[in-house]
CSV table of C-alpha atoms and ligand atoms in Angstrom, one decimal:
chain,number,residue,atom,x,y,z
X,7,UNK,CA,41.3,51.1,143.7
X,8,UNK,CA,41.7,48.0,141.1
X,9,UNK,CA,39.5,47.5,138.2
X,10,UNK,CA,38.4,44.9,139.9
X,11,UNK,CA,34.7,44.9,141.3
X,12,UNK,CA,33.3,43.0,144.0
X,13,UNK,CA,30.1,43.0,145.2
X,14,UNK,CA,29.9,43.8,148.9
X,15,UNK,CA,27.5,41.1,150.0
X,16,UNK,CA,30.2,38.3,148.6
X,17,UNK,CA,31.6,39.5,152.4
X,18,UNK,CA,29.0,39.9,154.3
X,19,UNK,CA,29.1,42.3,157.2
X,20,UNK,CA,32.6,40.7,159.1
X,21,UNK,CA,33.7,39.4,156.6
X,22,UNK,CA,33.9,43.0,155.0
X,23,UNK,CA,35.0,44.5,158.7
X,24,UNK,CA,38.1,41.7,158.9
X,25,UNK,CA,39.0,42.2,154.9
X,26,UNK,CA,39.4,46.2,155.3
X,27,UNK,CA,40.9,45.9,158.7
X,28,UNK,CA,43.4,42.9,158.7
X,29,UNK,CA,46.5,44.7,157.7
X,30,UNK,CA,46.6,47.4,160.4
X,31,UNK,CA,48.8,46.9,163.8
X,32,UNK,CA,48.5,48.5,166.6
X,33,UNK,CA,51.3,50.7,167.5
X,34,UNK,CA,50.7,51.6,171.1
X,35,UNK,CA,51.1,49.5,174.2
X,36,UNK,CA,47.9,51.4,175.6
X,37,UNK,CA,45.7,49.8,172.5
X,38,UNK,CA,45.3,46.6,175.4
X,39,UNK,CA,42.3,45.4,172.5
X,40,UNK,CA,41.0,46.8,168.9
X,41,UNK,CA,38.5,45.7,166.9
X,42,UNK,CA,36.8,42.5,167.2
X,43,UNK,CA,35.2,42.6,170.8
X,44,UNK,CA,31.7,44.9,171.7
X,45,UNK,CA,34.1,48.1,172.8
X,46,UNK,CA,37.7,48.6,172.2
X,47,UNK,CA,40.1,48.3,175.7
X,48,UNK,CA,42.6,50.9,176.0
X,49,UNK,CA,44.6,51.0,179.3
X,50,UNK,CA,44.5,54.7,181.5
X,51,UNK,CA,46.7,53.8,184.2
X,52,UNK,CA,48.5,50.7,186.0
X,53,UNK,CA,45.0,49.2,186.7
X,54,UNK,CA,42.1,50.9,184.6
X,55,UNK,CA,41.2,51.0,181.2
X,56,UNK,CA,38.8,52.9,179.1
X,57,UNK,CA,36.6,51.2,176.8
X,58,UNK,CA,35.0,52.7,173.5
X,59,UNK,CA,32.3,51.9,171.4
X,60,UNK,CA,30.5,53.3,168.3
X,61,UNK,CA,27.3,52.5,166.7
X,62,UNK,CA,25.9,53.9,163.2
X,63,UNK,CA,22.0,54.2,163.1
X,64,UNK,CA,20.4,55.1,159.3
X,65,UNK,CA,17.3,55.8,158.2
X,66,UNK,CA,15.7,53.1,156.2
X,67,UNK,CA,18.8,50.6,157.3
X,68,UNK,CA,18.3,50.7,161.3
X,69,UNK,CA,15.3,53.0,161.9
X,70,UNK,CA,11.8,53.9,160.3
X,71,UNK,CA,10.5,57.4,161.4
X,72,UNK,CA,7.1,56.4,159.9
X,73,UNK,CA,6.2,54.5,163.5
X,74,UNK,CA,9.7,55.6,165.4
X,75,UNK,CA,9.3,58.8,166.4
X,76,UNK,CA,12.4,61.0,166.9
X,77,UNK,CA,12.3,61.0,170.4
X,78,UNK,CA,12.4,57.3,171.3
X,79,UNK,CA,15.2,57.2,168.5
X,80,UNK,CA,17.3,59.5,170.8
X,81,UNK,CA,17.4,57.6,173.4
X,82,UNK,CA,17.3,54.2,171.5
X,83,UNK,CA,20.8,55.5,169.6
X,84,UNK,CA,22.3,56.4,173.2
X,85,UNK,CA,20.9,52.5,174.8
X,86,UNK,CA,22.6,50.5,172.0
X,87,UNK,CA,25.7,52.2,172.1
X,88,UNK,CA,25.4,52.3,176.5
X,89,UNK,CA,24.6,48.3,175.9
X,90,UNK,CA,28.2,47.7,174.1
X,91,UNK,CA,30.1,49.6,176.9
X,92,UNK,CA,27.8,46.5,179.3
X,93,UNK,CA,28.8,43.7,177.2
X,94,UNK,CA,32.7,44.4,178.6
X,95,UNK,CA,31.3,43.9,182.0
X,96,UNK,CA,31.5,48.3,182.4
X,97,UNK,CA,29.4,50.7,182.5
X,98,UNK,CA,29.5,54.1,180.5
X,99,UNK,CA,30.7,57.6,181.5
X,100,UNK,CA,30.6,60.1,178.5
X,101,UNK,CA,29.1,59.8,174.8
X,102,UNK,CA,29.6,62.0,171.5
X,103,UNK,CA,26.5,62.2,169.1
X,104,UNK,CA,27.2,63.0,165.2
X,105,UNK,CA,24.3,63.1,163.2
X,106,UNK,CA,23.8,63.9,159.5
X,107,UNK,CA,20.0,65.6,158.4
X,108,UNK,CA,18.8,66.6,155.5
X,109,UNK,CA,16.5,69.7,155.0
X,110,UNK,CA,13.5,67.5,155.1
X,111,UNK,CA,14.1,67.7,159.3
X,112,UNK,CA,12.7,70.7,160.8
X,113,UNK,CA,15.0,72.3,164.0
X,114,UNK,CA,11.6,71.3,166.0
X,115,UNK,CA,12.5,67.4,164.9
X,116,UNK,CA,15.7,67.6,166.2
X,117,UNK,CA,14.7,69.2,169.5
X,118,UNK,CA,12.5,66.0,169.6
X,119,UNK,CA,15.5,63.8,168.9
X,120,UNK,CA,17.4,65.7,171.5
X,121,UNK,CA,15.2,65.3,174.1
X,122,UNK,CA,15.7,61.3,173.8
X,123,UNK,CA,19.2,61.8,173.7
X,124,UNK,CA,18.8,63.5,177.0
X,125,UNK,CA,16.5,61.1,178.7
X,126,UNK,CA,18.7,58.5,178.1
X,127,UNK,CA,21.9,60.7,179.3
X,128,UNK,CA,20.3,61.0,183.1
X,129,UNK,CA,19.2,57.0,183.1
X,130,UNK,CA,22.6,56.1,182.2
X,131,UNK,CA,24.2,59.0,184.3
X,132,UNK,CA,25.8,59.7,181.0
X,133,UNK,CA,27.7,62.8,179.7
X,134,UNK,CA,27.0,64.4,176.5
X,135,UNK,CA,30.3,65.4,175.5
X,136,UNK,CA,31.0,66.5,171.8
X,137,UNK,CA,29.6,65.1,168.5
X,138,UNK,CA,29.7,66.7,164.7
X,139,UNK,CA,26.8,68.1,162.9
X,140,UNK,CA,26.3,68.1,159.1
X,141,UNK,CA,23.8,68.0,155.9
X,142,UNK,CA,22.8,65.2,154.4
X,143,UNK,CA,21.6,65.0,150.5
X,144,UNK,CA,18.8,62.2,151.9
X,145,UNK,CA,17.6,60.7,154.9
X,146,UNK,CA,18.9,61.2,159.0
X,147,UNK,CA,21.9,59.6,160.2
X,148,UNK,CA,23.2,59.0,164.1
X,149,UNK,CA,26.6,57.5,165.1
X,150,UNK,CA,27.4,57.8,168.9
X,151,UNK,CA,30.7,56.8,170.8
X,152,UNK,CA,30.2,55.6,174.4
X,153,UNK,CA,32.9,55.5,176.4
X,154,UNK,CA,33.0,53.6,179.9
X,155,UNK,CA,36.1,52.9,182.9
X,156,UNK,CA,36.5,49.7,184.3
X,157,UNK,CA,39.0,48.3,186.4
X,158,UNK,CA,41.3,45.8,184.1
X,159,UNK,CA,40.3,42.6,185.8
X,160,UNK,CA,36.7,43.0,186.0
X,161,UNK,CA,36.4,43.4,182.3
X,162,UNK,CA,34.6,40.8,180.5
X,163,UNK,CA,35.9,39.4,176.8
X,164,UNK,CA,34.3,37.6,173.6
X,165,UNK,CA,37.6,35.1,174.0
X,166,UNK,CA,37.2,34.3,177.8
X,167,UNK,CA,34.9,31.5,178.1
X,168,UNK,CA,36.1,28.4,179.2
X,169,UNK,CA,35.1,24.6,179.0
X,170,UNK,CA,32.0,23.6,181.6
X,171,UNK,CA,31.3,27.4,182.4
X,172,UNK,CA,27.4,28.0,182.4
X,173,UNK,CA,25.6,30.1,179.6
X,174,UNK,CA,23.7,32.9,180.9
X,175,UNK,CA,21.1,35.1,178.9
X,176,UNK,CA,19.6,38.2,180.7
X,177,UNK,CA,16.0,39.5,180.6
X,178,UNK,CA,13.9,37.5,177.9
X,179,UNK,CA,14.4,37.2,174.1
X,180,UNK,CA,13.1,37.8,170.6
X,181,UNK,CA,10.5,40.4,171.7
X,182,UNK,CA,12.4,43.2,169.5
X,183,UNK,CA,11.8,41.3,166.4
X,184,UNK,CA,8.3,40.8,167.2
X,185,UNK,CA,7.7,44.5,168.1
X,186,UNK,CA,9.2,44.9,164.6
X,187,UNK,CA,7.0,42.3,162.6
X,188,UNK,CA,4.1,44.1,164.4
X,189,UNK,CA,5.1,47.4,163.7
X,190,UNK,CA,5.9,46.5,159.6
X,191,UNK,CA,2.4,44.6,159.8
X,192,UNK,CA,0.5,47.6,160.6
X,193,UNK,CA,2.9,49.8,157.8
X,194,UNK,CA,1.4,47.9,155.5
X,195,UNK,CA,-1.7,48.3,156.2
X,196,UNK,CA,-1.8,52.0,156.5
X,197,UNK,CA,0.3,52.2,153.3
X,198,UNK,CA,-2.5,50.3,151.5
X,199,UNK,CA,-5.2,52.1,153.3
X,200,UNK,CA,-4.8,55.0,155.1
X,201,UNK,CA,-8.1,55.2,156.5
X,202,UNK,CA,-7.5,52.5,158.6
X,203,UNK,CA,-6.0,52.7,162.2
X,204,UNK,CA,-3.5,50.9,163.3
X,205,UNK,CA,-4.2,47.8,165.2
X,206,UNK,CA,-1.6,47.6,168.0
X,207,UNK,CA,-3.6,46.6,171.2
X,208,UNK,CA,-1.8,43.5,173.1
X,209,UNK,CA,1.1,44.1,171.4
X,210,UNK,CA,2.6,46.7,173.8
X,211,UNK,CA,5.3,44.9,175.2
X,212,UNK,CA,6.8,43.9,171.9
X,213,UNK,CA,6.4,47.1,170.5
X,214,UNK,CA,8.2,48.9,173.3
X,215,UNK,CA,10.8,46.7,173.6
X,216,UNK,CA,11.7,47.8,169.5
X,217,UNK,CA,11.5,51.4,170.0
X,218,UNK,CA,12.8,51.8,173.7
X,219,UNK,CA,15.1,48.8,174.3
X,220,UNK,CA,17.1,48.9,177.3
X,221,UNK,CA,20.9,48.6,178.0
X,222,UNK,CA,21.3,46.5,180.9
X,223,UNK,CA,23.4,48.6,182.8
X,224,UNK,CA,21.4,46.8,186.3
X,225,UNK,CA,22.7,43.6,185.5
X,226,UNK,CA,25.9,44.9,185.5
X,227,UNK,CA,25.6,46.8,189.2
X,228,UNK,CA,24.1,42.8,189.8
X,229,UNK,CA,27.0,41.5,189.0
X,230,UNK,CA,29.5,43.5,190.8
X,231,UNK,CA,27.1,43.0,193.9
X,232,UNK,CA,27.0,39.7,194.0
X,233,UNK,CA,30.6,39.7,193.0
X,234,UNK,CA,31.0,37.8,189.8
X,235,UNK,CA,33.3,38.9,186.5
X,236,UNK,CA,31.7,36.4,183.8
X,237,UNK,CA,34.4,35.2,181.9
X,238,UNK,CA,32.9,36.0,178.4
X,239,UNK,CA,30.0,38.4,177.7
X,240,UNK,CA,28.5,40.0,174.3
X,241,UNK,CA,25.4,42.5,173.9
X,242,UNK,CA,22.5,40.2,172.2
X,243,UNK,CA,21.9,42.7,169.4
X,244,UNK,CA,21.8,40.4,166.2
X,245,UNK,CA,20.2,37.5,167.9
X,246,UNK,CA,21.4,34.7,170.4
X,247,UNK,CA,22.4,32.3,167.8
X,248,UNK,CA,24.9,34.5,166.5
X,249,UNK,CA,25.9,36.1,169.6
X,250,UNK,CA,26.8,32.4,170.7
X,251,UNK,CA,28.3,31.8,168.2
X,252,UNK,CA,30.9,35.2,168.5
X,253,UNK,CA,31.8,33.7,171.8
X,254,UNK,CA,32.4,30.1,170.8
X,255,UNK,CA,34.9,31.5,167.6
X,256,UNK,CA,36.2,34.2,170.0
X,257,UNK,CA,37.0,31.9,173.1
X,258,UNK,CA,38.0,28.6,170.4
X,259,UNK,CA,35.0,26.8,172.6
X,260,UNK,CA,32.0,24.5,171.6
X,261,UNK,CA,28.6,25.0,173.5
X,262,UNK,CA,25.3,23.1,174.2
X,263,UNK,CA,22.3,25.4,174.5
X,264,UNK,CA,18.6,23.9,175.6
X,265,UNK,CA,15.5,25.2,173.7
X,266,UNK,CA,13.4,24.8,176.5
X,267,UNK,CA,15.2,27.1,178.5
X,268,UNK,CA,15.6,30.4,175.9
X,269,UNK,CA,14.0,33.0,178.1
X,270,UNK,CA,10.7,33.7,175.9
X,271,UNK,CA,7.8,36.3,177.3
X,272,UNK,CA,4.7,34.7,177.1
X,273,UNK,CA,3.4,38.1,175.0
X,274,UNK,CA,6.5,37.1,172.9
X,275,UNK,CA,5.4,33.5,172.2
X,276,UNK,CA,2.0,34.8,171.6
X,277,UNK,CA,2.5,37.4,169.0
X,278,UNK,CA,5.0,34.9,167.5
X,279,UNK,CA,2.1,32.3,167.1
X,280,UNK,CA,0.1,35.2,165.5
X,281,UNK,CA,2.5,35.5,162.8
X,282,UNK,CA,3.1,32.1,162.3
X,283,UNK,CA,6.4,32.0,163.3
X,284,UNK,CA,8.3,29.3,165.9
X,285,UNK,CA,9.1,31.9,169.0
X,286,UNK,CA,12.4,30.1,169.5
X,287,UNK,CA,13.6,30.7,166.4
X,288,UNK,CA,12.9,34.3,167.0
X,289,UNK,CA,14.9,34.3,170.3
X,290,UNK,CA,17.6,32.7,168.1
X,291,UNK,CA,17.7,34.9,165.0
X,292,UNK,CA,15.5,38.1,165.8
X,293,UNK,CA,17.9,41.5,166.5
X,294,UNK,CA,17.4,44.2,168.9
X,295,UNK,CA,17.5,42.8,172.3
X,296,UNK,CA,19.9,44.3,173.9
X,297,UNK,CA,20.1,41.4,175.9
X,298,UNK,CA,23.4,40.3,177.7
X,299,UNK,CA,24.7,36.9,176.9
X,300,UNK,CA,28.0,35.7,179.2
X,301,UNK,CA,29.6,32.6,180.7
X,302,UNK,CA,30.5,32.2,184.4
X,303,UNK,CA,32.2,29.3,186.2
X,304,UNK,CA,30.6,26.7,187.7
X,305,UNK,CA,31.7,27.7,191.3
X,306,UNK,CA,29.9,31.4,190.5
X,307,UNK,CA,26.8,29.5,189.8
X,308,UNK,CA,25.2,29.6,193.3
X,309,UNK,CA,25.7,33.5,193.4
X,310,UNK,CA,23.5,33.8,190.8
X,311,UNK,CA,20.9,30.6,190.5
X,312,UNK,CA,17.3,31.9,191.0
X,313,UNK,CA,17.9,35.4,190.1
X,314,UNK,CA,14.8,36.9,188.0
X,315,UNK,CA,17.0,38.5,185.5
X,316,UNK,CA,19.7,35.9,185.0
X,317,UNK,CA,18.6,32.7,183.1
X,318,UNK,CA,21.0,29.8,182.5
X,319,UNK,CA,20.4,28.0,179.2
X,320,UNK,CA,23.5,25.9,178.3
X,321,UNK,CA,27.3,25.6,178.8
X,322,UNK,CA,30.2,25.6,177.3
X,323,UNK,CA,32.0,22.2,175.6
X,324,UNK,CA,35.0,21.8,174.2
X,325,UNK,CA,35.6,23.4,170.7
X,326,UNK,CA,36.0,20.2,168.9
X,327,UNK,CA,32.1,19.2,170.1
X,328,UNK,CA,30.9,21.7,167.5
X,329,UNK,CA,28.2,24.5,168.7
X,330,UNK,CA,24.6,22.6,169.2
X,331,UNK,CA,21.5,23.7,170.2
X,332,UNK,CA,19.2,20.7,171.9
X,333,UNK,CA,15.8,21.1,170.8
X,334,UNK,CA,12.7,19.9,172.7
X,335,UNK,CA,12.9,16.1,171.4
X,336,UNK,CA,16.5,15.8,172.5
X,337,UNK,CA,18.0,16.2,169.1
X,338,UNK,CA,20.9,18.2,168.7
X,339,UNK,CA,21.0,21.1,165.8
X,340,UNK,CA,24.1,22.7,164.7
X,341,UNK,CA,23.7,26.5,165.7
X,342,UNK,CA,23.5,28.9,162.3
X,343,UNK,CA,23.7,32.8,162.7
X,344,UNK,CA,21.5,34.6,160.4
X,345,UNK,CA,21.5,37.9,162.4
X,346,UNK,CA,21.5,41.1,160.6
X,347,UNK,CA,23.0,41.2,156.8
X,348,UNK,CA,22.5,44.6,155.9
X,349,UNK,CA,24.3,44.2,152.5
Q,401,ADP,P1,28.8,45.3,167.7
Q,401,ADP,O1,27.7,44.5,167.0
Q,401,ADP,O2,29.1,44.9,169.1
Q,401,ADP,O3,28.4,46.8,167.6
Q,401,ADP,P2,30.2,45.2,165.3
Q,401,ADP,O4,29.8,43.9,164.8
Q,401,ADP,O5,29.6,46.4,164.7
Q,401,ADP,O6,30.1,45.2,166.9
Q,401,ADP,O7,31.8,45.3,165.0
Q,401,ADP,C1,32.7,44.3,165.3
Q,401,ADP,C2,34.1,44.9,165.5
Q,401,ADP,O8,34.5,45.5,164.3
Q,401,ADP,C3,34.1,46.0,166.6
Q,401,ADP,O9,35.4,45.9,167.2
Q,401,ADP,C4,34.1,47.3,165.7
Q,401,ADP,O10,34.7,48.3,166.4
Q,401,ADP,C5,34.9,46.9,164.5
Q,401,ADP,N1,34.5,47.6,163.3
Q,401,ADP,C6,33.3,47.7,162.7
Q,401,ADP,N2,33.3,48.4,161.6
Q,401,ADP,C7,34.6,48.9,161.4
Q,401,ADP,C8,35.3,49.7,160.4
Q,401,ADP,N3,34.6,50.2,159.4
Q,401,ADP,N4,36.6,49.9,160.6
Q,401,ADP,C9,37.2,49.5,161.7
Q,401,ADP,N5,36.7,48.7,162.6
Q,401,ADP,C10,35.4,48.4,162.5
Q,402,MG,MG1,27.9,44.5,170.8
């Protein structure tokens, strides 16, 4: 280590991941892809690859257990991790769990925990297949590995989108966040009083959509259905603008993205207009989703067009037209990612 010190937010999150990381090769012909897309690709055979993710979740950073309880963190851990092994266009076979407790944690809490773990493992016909277990001096920590198996050409990358293809977005967006602002809302209150009971009525969807989002391992049995391989996809976890954004830096492509056609729940927009807050921008910036955001060719569009949980909301320009999104007057707005800075 130098004598130097510098402060980890000067980075930021990638900028950190790509300062750490940039002077390490790969020394196997099997490594087909490291770091940089939602899994890493690592070729099994002639024709199929294996694709591995992790995720980290911390208390206080990713998770509050004052109004997530344990069990909808199990199975929230095993989703995002299921969603990253979607976003390559595959879907997952086998997953380790390491967690880190302290004594604070009774063996009943972990049962709970467990028991969301293993929910999730029979909706994603996943295998629990190894982990590690230690102490912690504070606090509950969960990092899972999901590995998947996809055939080489069916798998989707951040770098594959082309001029003219069409921007997709799956299910509807920004809900997560709200579910969060309610959720913090009603922390608050209790923590000031806690006589008073929390006030959560109409705000069910939101809420469940932050503590039991969903990876969408349908859209990708959709997709091999209807016989389309996108040619770029990502997992919406830190928000569409910088999801968007990923793909555009990744693929060396501009896009054109329409406000008015951001899938938005009308329970979303509501709660949003509760808070004060634009909905859009929510869908933009908000984390959590666990959306799925990916580009197709124009000639794939008809297989798709009208489907419920597909929604088209832009396309892809060349890189030198910059990444825009059109708001409702017509005026185009150079795309910013705020996403998640944990630092
Ligand atoms: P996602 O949001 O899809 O989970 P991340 O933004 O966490 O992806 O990570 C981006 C890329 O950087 C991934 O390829 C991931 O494996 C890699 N990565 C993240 N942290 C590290 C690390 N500490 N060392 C090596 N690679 C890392
Ligand atoms: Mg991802």
């Amino acid at each position: 280590m130098s004598e130097n010190r510098t402060e980890l937010e000067s980075l930021g999150e990638f900028g950190l991941i790509d300062h750490l990381t940039k002077q390490f090769e790969n020394r196997n012909s099997s490594t087909l892809v490291g770091i940089g897309d939602d899994a890493a690709v690592v070729s099994i055979s002639e024709t199929e690859a294996q694709l591995i993710s992790t995720d980290m979740l911390i208390e206080g950073v990713h998770f509050n257990l004052m109004y997530m309880p344990l069990k909808h963190l199990g199975y929230k851990a095993v989703a995002v991790n299921v969603s990253d092994i979607c976003a390559m266009n595959a879907v997952a076979e086998q997953i380790t769990v390491s967690i880190a407790v302290s004594n604070r944690f009774p063996i009943e809490a972990l049962e709970e925990l467990y028991e969301g773990i293993n929910t999730a493992c029979k909706v994603y016909n996943v295998d629990l297949i190894g982990g590690d277990t230690s102490t912690s001096m504070s606090g509950m920590t969960i990092s899972i590995t999901a590995i998947g198996r996809s055939k080489k050409t069916n798998i989707s990358y951040r770098s594959g989108a082309k001029e003219n293809d069409i921007l997709i977005a799956t299910g509807d967006l920004g809900a997560a966040y709200m579910g969060l602002q309610v959720l913090e809302r009603e922390k608050e209150v209790y923590n000031a009083n806690p006589a008073i009971q929390p006030d959560l009525d109409g705000h069910d969807y939101v809420i469940e959509r932050q503590l039991k989002p969903e990876a969408r391992v349908d859209v990708i049995r959709f997709l091999k259905e209807l016989d389309v391989v996108p040619t770029a996809m990502i997992d919406i976890s830190d928000g569409l603008a910088s999801e968007i954004m990923h793909i555009c830096k990744s693929s060396e492509v501009g896009c054109h993205i329409y406000d008015e056609k951001i899938p938005i729940d009308a329970k979303t927009s509501m709660t949003a207009i509760d808070f004060n807050l634009d909905p859009v921008t929510c869908a933009l910036n908000g984390g959590e989703d666990y959306e799925l955001l990916f580009t197709i060719k124009q000639e794939d569009f008809d297989k798709i067009k009208g489907n419920p949980h597909m929604t088209p909301i832009g396309h892809i320009t060349h890189k030198n037209d910059g990444m825009y999104y059109i708001d409702k007057s017509g005026s185009a707005i150079e795309l910013q990612a705020q996403g998640w800075n944990h630092f």
